[in-house]
Coordinates of N, CA and C in Angstrom, one line a residue:
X299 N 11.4 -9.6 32.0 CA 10.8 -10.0 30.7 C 11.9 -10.8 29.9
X300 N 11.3 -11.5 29.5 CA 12.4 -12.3 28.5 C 12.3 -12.0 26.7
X301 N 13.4 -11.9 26.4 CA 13.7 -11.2 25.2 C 13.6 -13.0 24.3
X302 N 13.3 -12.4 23.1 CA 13.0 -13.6 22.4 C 13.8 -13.2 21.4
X303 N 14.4 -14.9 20.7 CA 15.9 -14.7 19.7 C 14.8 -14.2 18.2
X304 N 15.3 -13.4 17.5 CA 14.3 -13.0 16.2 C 14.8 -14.1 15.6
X305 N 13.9 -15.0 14.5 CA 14.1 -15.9 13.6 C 14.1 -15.2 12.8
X306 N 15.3 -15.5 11.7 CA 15.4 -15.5 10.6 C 14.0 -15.2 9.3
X307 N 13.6 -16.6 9.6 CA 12.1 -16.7 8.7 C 11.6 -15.7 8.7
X308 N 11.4 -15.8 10.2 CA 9.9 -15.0 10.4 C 10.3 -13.5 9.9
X309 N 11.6 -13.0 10.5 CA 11.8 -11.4 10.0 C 11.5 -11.3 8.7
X310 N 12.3 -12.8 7.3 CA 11.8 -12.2 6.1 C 10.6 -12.5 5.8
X311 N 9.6 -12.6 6.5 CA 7.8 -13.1 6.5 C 7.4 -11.5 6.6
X312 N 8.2 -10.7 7.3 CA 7.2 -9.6 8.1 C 8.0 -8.6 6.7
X313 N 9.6 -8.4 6.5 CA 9.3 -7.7 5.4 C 8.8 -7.7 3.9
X314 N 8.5 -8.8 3.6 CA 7.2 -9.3 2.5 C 6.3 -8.7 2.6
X315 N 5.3 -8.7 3.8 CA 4.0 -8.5 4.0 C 4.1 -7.1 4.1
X316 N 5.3 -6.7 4.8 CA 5.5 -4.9 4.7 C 5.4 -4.6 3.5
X317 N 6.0 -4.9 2.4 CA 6.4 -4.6 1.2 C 5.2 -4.6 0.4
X318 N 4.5 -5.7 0.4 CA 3.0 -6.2 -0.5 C 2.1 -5.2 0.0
X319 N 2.1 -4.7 1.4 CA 1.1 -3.4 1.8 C 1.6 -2.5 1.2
X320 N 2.5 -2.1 1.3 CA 3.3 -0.5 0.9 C 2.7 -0.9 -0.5
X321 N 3.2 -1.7 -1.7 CA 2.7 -1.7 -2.9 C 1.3 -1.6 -2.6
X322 N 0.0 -2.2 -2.1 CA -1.2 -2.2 -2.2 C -1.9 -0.7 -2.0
X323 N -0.8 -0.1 -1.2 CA -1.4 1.1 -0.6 C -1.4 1.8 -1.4
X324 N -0.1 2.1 -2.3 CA 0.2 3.1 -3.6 C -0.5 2.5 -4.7
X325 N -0.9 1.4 -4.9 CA -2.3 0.9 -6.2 C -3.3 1.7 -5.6
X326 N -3.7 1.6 -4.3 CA -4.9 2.3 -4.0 C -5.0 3.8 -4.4
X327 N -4.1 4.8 -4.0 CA -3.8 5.8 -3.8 C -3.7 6.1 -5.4
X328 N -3.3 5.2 -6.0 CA -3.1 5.9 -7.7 C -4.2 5.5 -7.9
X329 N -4.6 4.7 -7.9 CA -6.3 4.9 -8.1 C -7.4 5.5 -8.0
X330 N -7.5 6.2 -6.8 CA -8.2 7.0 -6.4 C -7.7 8.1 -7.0
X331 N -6.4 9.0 -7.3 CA -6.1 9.9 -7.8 C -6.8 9.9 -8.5
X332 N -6.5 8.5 -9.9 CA -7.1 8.6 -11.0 C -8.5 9.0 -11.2
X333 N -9.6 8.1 -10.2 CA -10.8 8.5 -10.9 C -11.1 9.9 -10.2
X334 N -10.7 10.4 -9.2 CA -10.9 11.9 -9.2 C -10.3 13.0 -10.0
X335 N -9.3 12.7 -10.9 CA -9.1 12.8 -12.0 C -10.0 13.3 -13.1
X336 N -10.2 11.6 -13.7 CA -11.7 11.7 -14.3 C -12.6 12.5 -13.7
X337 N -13.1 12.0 -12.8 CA -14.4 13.1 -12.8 C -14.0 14.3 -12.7
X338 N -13.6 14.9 -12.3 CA -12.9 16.4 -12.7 C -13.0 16.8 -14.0
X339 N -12.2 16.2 -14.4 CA -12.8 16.1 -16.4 C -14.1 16.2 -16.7
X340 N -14.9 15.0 -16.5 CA -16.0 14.8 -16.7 C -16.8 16.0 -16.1
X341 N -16.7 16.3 -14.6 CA -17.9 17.7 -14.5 C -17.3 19.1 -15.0
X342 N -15.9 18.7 -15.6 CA -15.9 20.5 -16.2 C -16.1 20.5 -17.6
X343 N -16.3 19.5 -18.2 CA -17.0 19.1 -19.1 C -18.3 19.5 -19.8
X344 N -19.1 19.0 -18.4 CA -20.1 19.2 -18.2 C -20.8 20.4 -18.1

């Protein structure tokens, strides 16, 4: 097999797009806390 030279670029391409997921993931994740949150509230509320 032949090994291929890593470019520069492209490695800082891949840790961006790592980085922008990991942040997307934790918006998701705090978000979903949140509204389970809320409704938790709201049905003991209730």
């Amino acid at each position: 097999m032949e090994e291929q030279a890593i470019n520069p670029q492209h490695a800082q391409m891949l840790q961006i797009l790592i980085t922008e997921h990991s942040n997307l993931q934790a918006t998701r994740s705090a978000t979903v806390f949140e509204a389970n949150g809320r409704a938790t509230v709201f049905l003991s509320a209730v």
